[in-house]
Every structure is written in structure tokens, then in C-alpha cells.
DNA sequence: GTCTAATTTGACCATTCGGTCAAAGTGAGG
DNA sequence: CCTCACTTTGACCGAATGGTCAAATTAGAC
């Protein structure tokens, strides 16, 4: 019933300041038990939420997957929503990273392909996070609508300018930069979000190696300027 | 709370033999009331299920959206699952159509672009269906796993042969045909499934026209054979 | 070992959920 | 206008769900 999922593969290993949801005195250092249990809960929540979404997941499912009793789970997070939003926040912290790293001063095609590569690696290494995000978007992004129209939009617009600069300098063939970004998101995240379908079509052979090769040629052919 | 959704835009206008879920005597023709209410329920179910998935949706939500009482809803479909599977079945009937229509005897690039075009049109005209499908896949495709590894896989393999033939004849540049199909799915469905995100980045301007232009150039550049 | 704060649990609660049922209402053909 | 099959509804049920709480247990500092 549950997808096999090597655990511990979790974004943001959490060496960070105490979170606000901390139940007790706030800002006291976490005990080892707290660390272990919070991590277990977040990982379990990621498993469940990424499959069933916020509404479709239950505390019992999550508690079960985390190996804790339901009241004990609620000792660490004050509600189902709190687990969900903690996961979303942690995800958003790193979600934009790969795009941010695209360097206006680097070699254009190399930079774009580097982005594609990082994004596909995220689909491979953090598929649950990708599916959690997909689920949130499918539901209309109620928890992150602001983030999308603020931070995300700004970042994309910024990078679109860079892409247009590269285009103007003749370094890449003419393209619509926004839709270029969408196509990178779509194709890379597809291998995480639609993993079941990809594997059903391909048989269970790991798709990521071939996917990377395919995406590499795709973007090279599309982006290499005509006169070269 | 609910995405605006011009209604009546529903796959398969249902001029078909009576379904098995029909509550009563079976195979008697549907009354007008039955037609209206069944259609209303399926449309409402599509609204709700495509957002929240099977587990995340409730009969009350659906009944509400359909303008019926819950017991009345259950007079037309015997369970929540019955509504969901009816929707999925209706979807699968047409889901493979656009790919099936890709003609081995047509002009290769024109045929592939035609497929892209039809698929993008489906994202535009039937976004709820696309999201329903996405939701089902995200949850691990429990209801359609067989369909994926049988019908879908067979169709894709078949078309992969066609693509390889075209490649061998020098009509299109060399590519991995399976991943080509994946990339078409990914990019076209993205505009339905991630609509909220696309619009957040783009502002509310309709994205489909530019998307089609972008995809057209993308696939042309990728597929046009080098020596032409 | 003792004491205290941190942790865990079983019992419980109100609400929601999927679904049933008998009774009441309604429409269309005669 | 009557009839009868079709349609609709309010009341209800048992199970699941999110969450609480007081009591029991345990970990670790001294």
C-alpha cells in the first residue's frame, strides 16, 4: 500500500534555530528524543501527505508510520495542520535553490543544463517533496499562494531577464523564457510526480539516467543558436 | 474556495449504453431527471475529486456542489467510490485518444506536433480531468495500475516503434521515443495540473496561446533532422 | 537513588463521514 | 384525477477522525 521509500532522505537536515511550533519553553535546545521523534514525524508526514494530500491524510496514518501513538504525535506537533505546514515551509526553503544558482555570468547553455540537472536530481532524491508540492498545487495552493505570486514570481521574472540577455547576445536561440522555465519544471518533476506511470510504461528499470540524457539533448538542440 | 470552472465542459457527453452502476432495473432508458442528476453529480465529483483526491473528498462536498442532498446523491450512485470510478473510467476512455491518432503514415513532425497540440488542447478544455488523473497517479494509481501497465504501456511501445521508424528514415532527429512521449505528457499536462502556479508567475493572462507557440518551436528544433 | 522535567499512554469527546431506511412527495401516462 | 414508478428527504447509525487530558512512565541531572 505504501510506496517503498528509503528514509532519512529528507530535505534540510534541520540544523536550524528552534521552530515556532516547539511545544515547550521555546528556544531551549532539542533533546535527542525530540530530534528523533520530530524527524520521524516529519518523514512519516511526508510519506502520507505526499500521497493523500492534507485532507486525505489522517493523524492515525501518520502516527502509525512514525511509530508513535496519536497523542504522542500531538505532543510534538500541535495539530495535523502544523505538521503539514512545517513540511511545506521546509520544502519552500530549498525549492527555489536550483534556479537561484543559475548564474548570469556563466556559460548560458551550461547554466541552463546545470539547472535542469539539479532539478532532475531533486526529483530523483526527493520525490516525496515533489509530490507534496504537486498535491498542494493541485488543491489550488491554498497554503502557498502568496509565496508563488511573490517570491517565486519574482525569481522567475529575474531569471527571465537573464535568459533574454543571453538571447540578445546570441548565446542561445530565441525562446519565451517563462515557458522555458515551465518546461523545465514540468519535465523534471514529471519523473517524481508520475513515477508510477513512468515505471509502468518502462518496466521497472530506473528511468533517471535515460531521462537526463534525453533532457540534455532536448535542451541543447532547442537552445543552441542557429548560426553555430 | 472553489476554482471557477465553466461547467458542462465534461469529457464524453455520455450518449452511451446504460452503465452498470445504474441503480434500478438496469438497461431501461434514462429519464431526463436521471440524465440531469447523474451529469450534475459527475461534474460535481470531478470538481471535488480533482482537487482533493478520493480520500480527501467527502460526499457532502459533492452533494453540495451538485445541488442535491446526500441520500439523493446515493440514489444515483451507490457509493463515493462508484462516483470516483465512474469518472476514472470515463476519463480513460478518451485519455489515450490523442496519442492513438498519431498516424504512422503521416508527416512525422506534423504528426508529433499534432499530438502535442491535441494534448495541450485537452489541458485547456478539460483541466479537471487532467488533475483527477494526476491525483490518482500521485496516490500510486491504485485504481488504474493495470490499465497503465497494459493498455497504456502497449500503446506507447507501439508508437515508440513508429518514432524509431521515422528516425531510421531520417525524418526526425534521433531521440529516445519513450522519453519523448513523457516530455509531451509532462509539458502539456503541466498547464492544467499546475495552472495555479503558472498563473501566479505569469499574472492572470491566459497562458495557452504562448504555451502552444513555445512547444511548437521546442519540438521543431529538437526533432528537425540535422541535415536539413 | 532521588527528584523533576520530559515523554508516553489509555480513555475519552465532539464532529464528521459514508451510508441506510422508511416515509413523503412528484411527474407523467392513462 | 388517479395511479404507480420514480425521486427526494429527514432522521438516524456505526465508524473514523482530530484533538484533549489526567495519569503513568521514563530519562537524565544531581
Short mmCIF file of C-alpha atoms (C1' of nucleotides) in Angstrom, two decimals:
data_model
loop_
_atom_site.label_atom_id
_atom_site.label_comp_id
_atom_site.label_asym_id
_atom_site.label_seq_id
_atom_site.Cartn_x
_atom_site.Cartn_y
_atom_site.Cartn_z
CA UNK A 1 0.00 0.00 0.00
CA UNK A 2 2.83 2.36 0.74
CA UNK A 3 5.49 3.18 -1.78
CA UNK A 4 8.87 1.86 -0.78
CA UNK A 5 10.88 4.83 0.27
CA UNK A 6 14.36 4.77 1.63
CA UNK A 7 14.00 7.01 4.58
CA UNK A 8 16.30 9.62 6.03
CA UNK A 9 16.24 11.11 2.57
CA UNK A 10 14.78 14.31 3.71
CA UNK A 11 15.34 17.86 2.65
CA UNK A 12 17.09 20.23 5.02
CA UNK A 13 18.76 18.10 7.68
CA UNK A 14 17.42 20.59 10.20
CA UNK A 15 20.42 22.11 11.87
CA UNK A 16 18.37 25.22 12.38
CA UNK A 17 17.09 27.51 15.06
CA UNK A 18 14.24 26.08 17.10
CA UNK A 19 10.96 26.28 15.27
CA UNK A 20 7.97 28.19 16.49
CA UNK A 21 5.84 25.08 16.75
CA UNK A 22 8.08 23.85 19.51
CA UNK A 23 5.66 22.82 22.19
CA UNK A 24 7.56 23.74 25.29
CA UNK A 25 9.51 26.64 26.62
CA UNK A 26 10.68 27.71 23.18
CA UNK A 27 14.32 28.17 22.25
CA UNK A 28 15.62 25.54 24.65
CA UNK A 29 17.85 23.14 22.75
CA UNK A 30 16.18 19.99 21.47
CA UNK A 31 16.77 16.78 23.35
CA UNK A 32 17.87 13.72 21.42
CA UNK A 33 14.41 12.23 21.82
CA UNK A 34 12.83 15.36 20.42
CA UNK A 35 15.15 15.34 17.46
CA UNK A 36 14.48 11.72 16.71
CA UNK A 37 10.72 11.95 17.11
CA UNK A 38 10.26 15.21 15.28
CA UNK A 39 12.28 13.82 12.41
CA UNK A 40 10.28 10.60 12.43
CA UNK A 41 7.03 12.54 12.39
CA UNK A 42 8.10 14.79 9.55
CA UNK A 43 9.29 11.87 7.50
CA UNK A 44 6.10 9.95 8.15
CA UNK A 45 4.04 13.03 7.38
CA UNK A 46 5.93 13.44 4.14
CA UNK A 47 5.14 9.86 3.17
CA UNK A 48 1.47 10.23 3.87
CA UNK A 49 0.78 13.82 2.83
CA UNK A 50 2.66 13.40 -0.44
CA UNK A 51 0.30 10.58 -1.33
CA UNK A 52 -3.03 11.74 0.00
CA UNK A 53 -2.72 15.47 0.47
CA UNK A 54 -3.67 17.37 3.60
CA UNK A 55 -7.31 16.44 3.68
CA UNK A 56 -6.84 12.87 2.60
CA UNK A 57 -4.30 12.03 5.28
CA UNK A 58 -5.11 11.12 8.86
CA UNK A 59 -3.23 11.54 12.09
CA UNK A 60 -3.55 7.83 12.74
CA UNK A 61 -1.85 7.04 9.45
CA UNK A 62 0.99 9.41 10.25
CA UNK A 63 1.34 8.27 13.84
CA UNK A 64 1.42 4.72 12.63
CA UNK A 65 4.06 5.42 10.02
CA UNK A 66 6.13 7.29 12.59
CA UNK A 67 5.82 4.51 15.14
CA UNK A 68 4.20 6.74 17.73
CA UNK A 69 0.81 6.93 19.38
CA UNK A 70 -1.50 9.66 18.23
CA UNK A 71 -1.41 11.63 21.49
CA UNK A 72 2.34 11.36 21.50
CA UNK A 73 2.45 12.71 17.99
CA UNK A 74 0.35 15.64 19.12
CA UNK A 75 2.82 16.25 21.91
CA UNK A 76 5.37 17.22 19.26
CA UNK A 77 3.13 18.99 16.79
CA UNK A 78 0.03 20.70 17.98
CA UNK A 79 -2.17 19.68 15.03
CA UNK A 80 -2.27 17.93 11.70
CA UNK A 81 -2.02 21.29 10.01
CA UNK A 82 1.11 22.09 11.97
CA UNK A 83 2.88 19.04 10.57
CA UNK A 84 1.75 19.88 7.08
CA UNK A 85 2.82 23.50 7.20
CA UNK A 86 6.13 22.58 8.81
CA UNK A 87 6.79 20.30 5.86
CA UNK A 88 5.73 22.90 3.33
CA UNK A 89 7.90 25.57 4.90
CA UNK A 90 10.91 23.32 4.99
CA UNK A 91 10.28 22.44 1.37
CA UNK A 92 9.97 26.01 0.19
CA UNK A 93 13.27 26.89 1.82
CA UNK A 94 15.10 24.74 -0.70
CA UNK A 95 12.66 24.51 -3.57
CA UNK A 96 13.93 27.60 -5.35
CA UNK A 97 17.61 26.87 -4.77
CA UNK A 98 18.38 25.14 -8.05
CA UNK A 99 17.00 28.03 -10.07
CA UNK A 100 18.67 30.63 -7.89
CA UNK A 101 22.01 29.02 -8.59
CA UNK A 102 21.67 29.68 -12.33
CA UNK A 103 24.45 32.18 -12.85
CA UNK A 104 24.03 35.14 -15.18
CA UNK A 105 27.80 35.23 -15.66
CA UNK A 106 28.29 31.60 -16.53
CA UNK A 107 28.11 29.95 -19.91
CA UNK A 108 24.43 30.18 -20.91
CA UNK A 109 23.79 26.68 -22.18
CA UNK A 110 25.91 25.16 -19.45
CA UNK A 111 23.99 27.15 -16.84
CA UNK A 112 20.60 26.12 -18.15
CA UNK A 113 21.60 22.48 -18.41
CA UNK A 114 23.05 22.70 -14.93
CA UNK A 115 19.67 23.85 -13.69
CA UNK A 116 17.92 21.02 -15.49
CA UNK A 117 20.38 18.60 -13.97
CA UNK A 118 19.91 19.87 -10.42
CA UNK A 119 16.15 19.86 -10.81
CA UNK A 120 16.09 16.30 -12.11
CA UNK A 121 18.38 15.24 -9.27
CA UNK A 122 15.84 16.66 -6.84
CA UNK A 123 13.12 14.59 -8.45
CA UNK A 124 15.26 11.54 -8.03
CA UNK A 125 16.48 12.20 -4.49
CA UNK A 126 13.40 13.90 -3.04
CA UNK A 127 10.39 12.53 -4.86
CA UNK A 128 8.16 12.80 -1.82
CA UNK A 129 8.83 16.50 -1.56
CA UNK A 130 7.99 16.94 -5.22
CA UNK A 131 4.73 15.08 -4.80
CA UNK A 132 3.85 17.05 -1.70
CA UNK A 133 4.30 20.21 -3.70
CA UNK A 134 2.28 18.82 -6.59
CA UNK A 135 -0.53 17.91 -4.24
CA UNK A 136 -0.58 21.37 -2.75
CA UNK A 137 -0.74 22.95 -6.19
CA UNK A 138 -3.46 20.60 -7.38
CA UNK A 139 -5.58 21.68 -4.46
CA UNK A 140 -5.21 25.26 -5.55
CA UNK A 141 -2.12 26.11 -3.48
CA UNK A 142 -4.15 27.40 -0.52
CA UNK A 143 -1.14 27.47 1.79
CA UNK A 144 1.44 28.91 -0.57
CA UNK A 145 -0.48 31.14 -2.95
CA UNK A 146 1.36 34.18 -1.59
CA UNK A 147 4.72 32.56 -1.90
CA UNK A 148 4.00 31.70 -5.52
CA UNK A 149 2.91 35.15 -6.57
CA UNK A 150 5.65 36.84 -4.58
CA UNK A 151 8.96 35.03 -4.16
CA UNK A 152 8.55 32.54 -6.97
CA UNK A 153 7.24 35.02 -9.45
CA UNK A 154 9.99 37.49 -8.65
CA UNK A 155 12.69 34.89 -9.02
CA UNK A 156 11.35 33.67 -12.34
CA UNK A 157 10.98 37.18 -13.70
CA UNK A 158 14.53 37.90 -12.69
CA UNK A 159 15.87 34.83 -14.41
CA UNK A 160 13.74 35.57 -17.44
CA UNK A 161 15.66 38.80 -17.82
CA UNK A 162 18.90 36.87 -17.72
CA UNK A 163 17.66 34.48 -20.36
CA UNK A 164 16.59 37.35 -22.59
CA UNK A 165 20.04 38.87 -22.16
CA UNK A 166 21.65 35.65 -23.28
CA UNK A 167 19.30 35.55 -26.21
CA UNK A 168 20.10 39.13 -27.19
CA UNK A 169 23.81 38.32 -27.05
CA UNK A 170 23.22 35.45 -29.47
CA UNK A 171 24.31 32.89 -26.91
CA UNK A 172 21.05 30.96 -27.05
CA UNK A 173 18.34 30.66 -29.66
CA UNK A 174 15.25 32.84 -29.18
CA UNK A 175 12.71 31.45 -26.71
CA UNK A 176 9.95 32.52 -24.36
CA UNK A 177 11.89 32.48 -21.08
CA UNK A 178 8.89 31.91 -18.81
CA UNK A 179 7.72 28.92 -20.73
CA UNK A 180 11.25 27.62 -20.85
CA UNK A 181 11.23 27.59 -17.07
CA UNK A 182 7.80 25.93 -17.01
CA UNK A 183 9.01 23.23 -19.36
CA UNK A 184 11.99 22.52 -17.14
CA UNK A 185 9.74 22.22 -14.11
CA UNK A 186 7.27 20.07 -15.97
CA UNK A 187 9.71 17.59 -17.40
CA UNK A 188 11.89 17.17 -14.34
CA UNK A 189 9.11 16.99 -11.77
CA UNK A 190 7.25 14.58 -14.00
CA UNK A 191 9.73 11.86 -13.12
CA UNK A 192 8.90 12.24 -9.43
CA UNK A 193 5.20 13.02 -9.60
CA UNK A 194 4.28 10.50 -12.28
CA UNK A 195 6.87 7.97 -11.25
CA UNK A 196 4.29 5.18 -11.11
CA UNK A 197 3.23 5.85 -14.66
CA UNK A 198 6.76 6.18 -15.98
CA UNK A 199 7.70 2.86 -14.44
CA UNK A 200 4.53 1.20 -15.68
CA UNK A 201 5.42 2.16 -19.22
CA UNK A 202 9.14 1.50 -18.98
CA UNK A 203 9.09 -1.60 -16.84
CA UNK A 204 10.90 -1.14 -13.57
CA UNK A 205 14.22 -0.08 -15.00
CA UNK A 206 15.44 3.14 -13.39
CA UNK A 207 14.40 5.98 -15.69
CA UNK A 208 16.62 8.77 -14.43
CA UNK A 209 19.76 8.08 -16.38
CA UNK A 210 17.99 7.98 -19.73
CA UNK A 211 15.86 10.93 -18.69
CA UNK A 212 18.94 13.04 -18.10
CA UNK A 213 20.42 12.08 -21.44
CA UNK A 214 17.14 12.89 -23.17
CA UNK A 215 16.72 16.24 -21.47
CA UNK A 216 20.29 17.11 -22.25
CA UNK A 217 19.85 16.62 -25.99
CA UNK A 218 16.42 18.23 -25.93
CA UNK A 219 17.64 21.47 -24.42
CA UNK A 220 20.87 21.51 -26.38
CA UNK A 221 19.01 21.24 -29.67
CA UNK A 222 16.42 23.78 -28.65
CA UNK A 223 18.85 26.33 -27.25
CA UNK A 224 21.89 26.13 -29.49
CA UNK A 225 21.78 29.28 -31.64
CA UNK A 226 21.11 28.64 -35.35
CA UNK A 227 24.38 30.08 -36.66
CA UNK A 228 26.78 27.76 -34.85
CA UNK B 1 -12.68 28.29 -2.24
CA UNK B 2 -13.55 26.51 -5.43
CA UNK B 3 -11.79 27.20 -8.68
CA UNK B 4 -14.07 28.90 -11.16
CA UNK B 5 -14.94 26.30 -13.71
CA UNK B 6 -17.27 26.76 -16.60
CA UNK B 7 -19.36 23.69 -16.26
CA UNK B 8 -20.82 21.38 -18.87
CA UNK B 9 -17.27 21.04 -20.10
CA UNK B 10 -17.14 17.40 -19.48
CA UNK B 11 -15.48 14.59 -21.36
CA UNK B 12 -17.69 12.10 -23.14
CA UNK B 13 -21.13 13.62 -23.42
CA UNK B 14 -22.49 10.28 -22.38
CA UNK B 15 -24.71 9.13 -25.20
CA UNK B 16 -23.87 5.61 -24.22
CA UNK B 17 -25.49 2.39 -23.16
CA UNK B 18 -26.73 2.36 -19.60
CA UNK B 19 -23.92 1.92 -17.10
CA UNK B 20 -23.66 -0.96 -14.70
CA UNK B 21 -23.93 1.33 -11.70
CA UNK B 22 -27.45 2.16 -12.72
CA UNK B 23 -29.39 1.67 -9.52
CA UNK B 24 -32.62 0.35 -10.86
CA UNK B 25 -33.84 -2.25 -13.25
CA UNK B 26 -30.78 -1.93 -15.50
CA UNK B 27 -30.91 -1.21 -19.21
CA UNK B 28 -34.11 0.79 -19.04
CA UNK B 29 -33.58 4.13 -20.80
CA UNK B 30 -32.59 7.06 -18.56
CA UNK B 31 -35.26 9.58 -17.69
CA UNK B 32 -34.48 13.26 -18.17
CA UNK B 33 -34.18 13.69 -14.42
CA UNK B 34 -31.69 10.86 -14.25
CA UNK B 35 -29.66 12.34 -17.06
CA UNK B 36 -29.58 15.75 -15.44
CA UNK B 37 -28.75 14.50 -11.97
CA UNK B 38 -26.17 11.96 -12.99
CA UNK B 39 -24.45 14.60 -15.07
CA UNK B 40 -24.59 17.06 -12.19
CA UNK B 41 -23.11 14.52 -9.82
CA UNK B 42 -20.30 13.57 -12.17
CA UNK B 43 -19.45 17.19 -12.79
CA UNK B 44 -19.51 17.98 -9.09
CA UNK B 45 -17.47 14.89 -8.35
CA UNK B 46 -14.97 15.96 -10.94
CA UNK B 47 -14.66 19.36 -9.30
CA UNK B 48 -14.09 17.92 -5.88
CA UNK B 49 -12.10 14.79 -6.62
CA UNK B 50 -9.74 16.63 -8.94
CA UNK B 51 -8.85 18.93 -6.09
CA UNK B 52 -8.80 16.64 -3.08
CA UNK B 53 -8.46 13.14 -4.45
CA UNK B 54 -10.62 10.21 -3.48
CA UNK B 55 -9.80 10.16 0.21
CA UNK B 56 -9.78 13.90 0.64
CA UNK B 57 -13.22 14.43 -0.83
CA UNK B 58 -16.49 13.94 1.00
CA UNK B 59 -19.94 13.01 -0.14
CA UNK B 60 -21.31 16.14 1.48
CA UNK B 61 -18.97 18.32 -0.56
CA UNK B 62 -20.02 16.58 -3.74
CA UNK B 63 -23.71 16.60 -2.90
CA UNK B 64 -23.43 20.27 -2.10
CA UNK B 65 -21.66 21.07 -5.35
CA UNK B 66 -24.24 19.06 -7.27
CA UNK B 67 -27.14 20.77 -5.54
CA UNK B 68 -28.52 17.50 -4.18
CA UNK B 69 -28.98 16.02 -0.76
CA UNK B 70 -26.58 13.29 0.24
CA UNK B 71 -29.17 10.49 0.27
CA UNK B 72 -30.37 11.66 -3.09
CA UNK B 73 -26.86 11.52 -4.41
CA UNK B 74 -26.59 7.96 -3.16
CA UNK B 75 -29.79 7.16 -5.00
CA UNK B 76 -27.91 7.72 -8.25
CA UNK B 77 -24.52 6.28 -7.32
CA UNK B 78 -24.28 3.59 -4.75
CA UNK B 79 -21.12 4.90 -3.05
CA UNK B 80 -18.42 7.52 -3.13
CA UNK B 81 -16.16 5.01 -4.80
CA UNK B 82 -18.74 4.42 -7.51
CA UNK B 83 -18.68 8.08 -8.47
CA UNK B 84 -14.92 8.13 -8.48
CA UNK B 85 -14.50 5.03 -10.57
CA UNK B 86 -17.21 6.16 -12.98
CA UNK B 87 -15.21 9.34 -13.52
CA UNK B 88 -11.95 7.49 -13.94
CA UNK B 89 -13.45 5.05 -16.43
CA UNK B 90 -14.97 7.82 -18.47
CA UNK B 91 -11.63 9.60 -18.43
CA UNK B 92 -9.62 6.59 -19.53
CA UNK B 93 -11.93 6.06 -22.48
CA UNK B 94 -10.66 9.25 -24.06
CA UNK B 95 -7.32 9.77 -22.37
CA UNK B 96 -5.33 7.80 -24.93
CA UNK B 97 -7.16 9.13 -27.94
CA UNK B 98 -4.77 11.95 -28.87
CA UNK B 99 -1.80 9.59 -28.94
CA UNK B 100 -3.71 6.92 -30.80
CA UNK B 101 -4.46 9.40 -33.54
CA UNK B 102 -0.76 9.90 -34.27
CA UNK B 103 -0.52 8.38 -37.73
CA UNK B 104 2.45 6.31 -38.80
CA UNK B 105 1.76 7.26 -42.41
CA UNK B 106 1.55 10.99 -41.90
CA UNK B 107 4.35 13.52 -42.00
CA UNK B 108 6.44 12.76 -38.89
CA UNK B 109 6.97 16.23 -37.50
CA UNK B 110 3.45 17.26 -38.38
CA UNK B 111 2.09 14.17 -36.64
CA UNK B 112 4.10 14.73 -33.48
CA UNK B 113 3.18 18.39 -33.32
CA UNK B 114 -0.42 17.45 -33.94
CA UNK B 115 -0.27 15.19 -30.92
CA UNK B 116 1.24 17.95 -28.82
CA UNK B 117 -1.48 20.27 -29.99
CA UNK B 118 -4.30 17.89 -29.15
CA UNK B 119 -2.80 17.14 -25.77
CA UNK B 120 -2.43 20.81 -24.90
CA UNK B 121 -5.98 21.43 -26.03
CA UNK B 122 -7.11 18.77 -23.58
CA UNK B 123 -5.29 20.54 -20.79
CA UNK B 124 -7.06 23.71 -21.72
CA UNK B 125 -10.51 22.29 -22.24
CA UNK B 126 -10.53 19.54 -19.61
CA UNK B 127 -8.24 20.67 -16.82
CA UNK B 128 -10.27 18.94 -14.14
CA UNK B 129 -9.88 15.61 -15.87
CA UNK B 130 -6.15 16.15 -16.08
CA UNK B 131 -5.98 16.96 -12.38
CA UNK B 132 -8.10 13.97 -11.50
CA UNK B 133 -5.66 11.80 -13.36
CA UNK B 134 -2.69 13.49 -11.70
CA UNK B 135 -4.22 12.93 -8.29
CA UNK B 136 -4.77 9.27 -9.00
CA UNK B 137 -1.17 8.84 -10.12
CA UNK B 138 0.21 10.74 -7.14
CA UNK B 139 -1.60 8.33 -4.86
CA UNK B 140 0.13 5.46 -6.59
CA UNK B 141 -2.52 4.77 -9.24
CA UNK B 142 -4.32 2.17 -7.10
CA UNK B 143 -7.35 2.11 -9.39
CA UNK B 144 -5.62 2.14 -12.75
CA UNK B 145 -2.32 0.36 -12.23
CA UNK B 146 -3.41 -2.41 -14.57
CA UNK B 147 -4.52 -0.02 -17.23
CA UNK B 148 -1.17 1.73 -17.10
CA UNK B 149 0.96 -1.37 -17.41
CA UNK B 150 -1.34 -2.92 -20.02
CA UNK B 151 -3.15 -0.59 -22.40
CA UNK B 152 -1.02 2.48 -21.87
CA UNK B 153 2.26 0.66 -22.00
CA UNK B 154 1.26 -1.20 -25.12
CA UNK B 155 0.16 1.93 -26.90
CA UNK B 156 3.34 3.78 -26.02
CA UNK B 157 5.54 0.90 -27.08
CA UNK B 158 3.69 0.74 -30.35
CA UNK B 159 4.14 4.44 -31.03
CA UNK B 160 7.77 4.19 -29.96
CA UNK B 161 8.30 1.80 -32.83
CA UNK B 162 6.75 4.30 -35.20
CA UNK B 163 9.01 7.03 -33.89
CA UNK B 164 12.06 4.84 -34.31
CA UNK B 165 10.98 4.13 -37.88
CA UNK B 166 10.75 7.80 -38.60
CA UNK B 167 14.16 8.28 -37.06
CA UNK B 168 15.67 5.47 -39.14
CA UNK B 169 14.22 7.05 -42.26
CA UNK B 170 15.96 10.30 -41.36
CA UNK B 171 12.66 12.11 -40.98
CA UNK B 172 13.32 13.17 -37.41
CA UNK B 173 16.50 13.62 -35.40
CA UNK B 174 17.48 10.72 -33.12
CA UNK B 175 15.68 10.62 -29.80
CA UNK B 176 14.59 8.28 -27.05
CA UNK B 177 10.97 7.73 -28.10
CA UNK B 178 9.64 6.83 -24.65
CA UNK B 179 11.08 9.92 -23.06
CA UNK B 180 9.80 11.97 -25.95
CA UNK B 181 6.31 10.84 -25.06
CA UNK B 182 6.92 11.52 -21.37
CA UNK B 183 8.07 15.03 -22.17
CA UNK B 184 4.93 15.69 -24.19
CA UNK B 185 2.76 14.48 -21.35
CA UNK B 186 4.73 16.45 -18.81
CA UNK B 187 4.71 19.76 -20.61
CA UNK B 188 1.14 19.70 -21.79
CA UNK B 189 -0.44 18.42 -18.60
CA UNK B 190 1.62 20.90 -16.63
CA UNK B 191 -0.60 23.70 -17.88
CA UNK B 192 -3.64 22.01 -16.39
CA UNK B 193 -2.18 20.46 -13.24
CA UNK B 194 -0.03 23.41 -12.22
CA UNK B 195 -2.35 26.04 -13.59
CA UNK B 196 -2.36 27.94 -10.30
CA UNK B 197 1.40 28.18 -10.33
CA UNK B 198 1.61 29.12 -13.98
CA UNK B 199 -0.88 31.91 -13.46
CA UNK B 200 0.83 33.08 -10.30
CA UNK B 201 4.07 33.51 -12.23
CA UNK B 202 2.54 34.92 -15.39
CA UNK B 203 -0.14 37.09 -13.89
CA UNK B 204 -3.58 36.08 -14.95
CA UNK B 205 -3.03 36.33 -18.69
CA UNK B 206 -4.13 33.16 -20.46
CA UNK B 207 -1.02 31.01 -20.91
CA UNK B 208 -2.20 28.58 -23.54
CA UNK B 209 -1.53 30.56 -26.66
CA UNK B 210 2.08 31.27 -25.74
CA UNK B 211 2.45 27.75 -24.48
CA UNK B 212 1.46 26.35 -27.84
CA UNK B 213 3.88 28.62 -29.65
CA UNK B 214 6.65 27.65 -27.28
CA UNK B 215 6.01 23.94 -27.55
CA UNK B 216 5.84 24.22 -31.31
CA UNK B 217 9.32 25.73 -31.58
CA UNK B 218 10.68 23.42 -28.90
CA UNK B 219 9.67 20.27 -30.71
CA UNK B 220 10.51 21.60 -34.14
CA UNK B 221 14.05 22.44 -33.10
CA UNK B 222 14.51 19.17 -31.27
CA UNK B 223 13.08 16.96 -33.98
CA UNK B 224 14.18 18.55 -37.21
CA UNK B 225 16.93 16.30 -38.58
CA UNK B 226 20.40 17.92 -38.59
CA UNK B 227 20.99 17.73 -42.36
CA UNK B 228 18.06 19.84 -43.44
"C1'" DG C 1 19.00 6.74 44.37
"C1'" DT C 2 16.09 10.84 44.18
"C1'" DC C 3 13.79 14.35 42.12
"C1'" DT C 4 11.96 16.78 38.33
"C1'" DA C 5 11.03 17.71 33.80
"C1'" DA C 6 10.22 15.36 29.64
"C1'" DT C 7 7.72 11.73 27.49
"C1'" DT C 8 4.10 8.38 26.70
"C1'" DT C 9 -0.37 6.45 27.05
"C1'" DG C 10 -5.36 4.92 27.57
"C1'" DA C 11 -9.62 6.70 27.98
"C1'" DC C 12 -12.41 9.87 26.27
"C1'" DC C 13 -15.04 13.57 23.44
"C1'" DA C 14 -17.36 16.15 19.76
"C1'" DT C 15 -17.65 16.21 15.00
"C1'" DT C 16 -17.56 14.43 10.53
"C1'" DC C 17 -18.04 10.77 7.49
"C1'" DG C 18 -20.06 7.13 4.48
"C1'" DG C 19 -24.11 5.03 4.19
"C1'" DT C 20 -29.22 3.24 5.33
"C1'" DC C 21 -34.14 3.49 5.60
"C1'" DA C 22 -38.84 4.37 5.81
"C1'" DA C 23 -41.75 7.75 4.62
"C1'" DA C 24 -43.17 11.59 1.94
"C1'" DG C 25 -43.50 13.95 -2.44
"C1'" DT C 26 -43.71 14.29 -7.54
"C1'" DG C 27 -44.38 13.59 -12.56
"C1'" DA C 28 -46.32 11.57 -16.46
"C1'" DG C 29 -49.32 8.28 -18.78
"C1'" DG C 30 -53.93 6.57 -18.77
"C1'" DC D 1 -57.91 12.90 -11.44
"C1'" DC D 2 -55.68 8.52 -10.31
"C1'" DT D 3 -52.08 5.66 -10.21
"C1'" DC D 4 -47.63 3.96 -9.82
"C1'" DA D 5 -42.99 4.17 -10.60
"C1'" DC D 6 -39.61 7.44 -9.86
"C1'" DT D 7 -37.49 10.88 -6.84
"C1'" DT D 8 -36.40 13.28 -2.59
"C1'" DT D 9 -35.78 13.85 2.19
"C1'" DG D 10 -35.09 13.87 7.44
"C1'" DA D 11 -33.78 11.06 10.86
"C1'" DC D 12 -30.59 8.04 12.04
"C1'" DC D 13 -26.36 4.68 12.62
"C1'" DG D 14 -21.75 2.94 13.40
"C1'" DA D 15 -17.13 4.02 12.31
"C1'" DA D 16 -13.44 7.17 11.70
"C1'" DT D 17 -11.33 11.44 12.70
"C1'" DG D 18 -8.94 15.44 15.02
"C1'" DG D 19 -7.96 16.51 19.33
"C1'" DT D 20 -7.83 16.65 24.85
"C1'" DC D 21 -6.49 15.30 29.42
"C1'" DA D 22 -5.03 13.35 33.57
"C1'" DA D 23 -2.35 9.84 34.94
"C1'" DA D 24 1.54 6.85 34.36
"C1'" DT D 25 6.19 6.14 32.88
"C1'" DT D 26 10.89 7.33 31.80
"C1'" DA D 27 15.30 9.99 31.18
"C1'" DG D 28 18.79 12.39 32.99
"C1'" DA D 29 20.93 15.94 36.30
"C1'" DC D 30 22.47 15.95 40.87
#
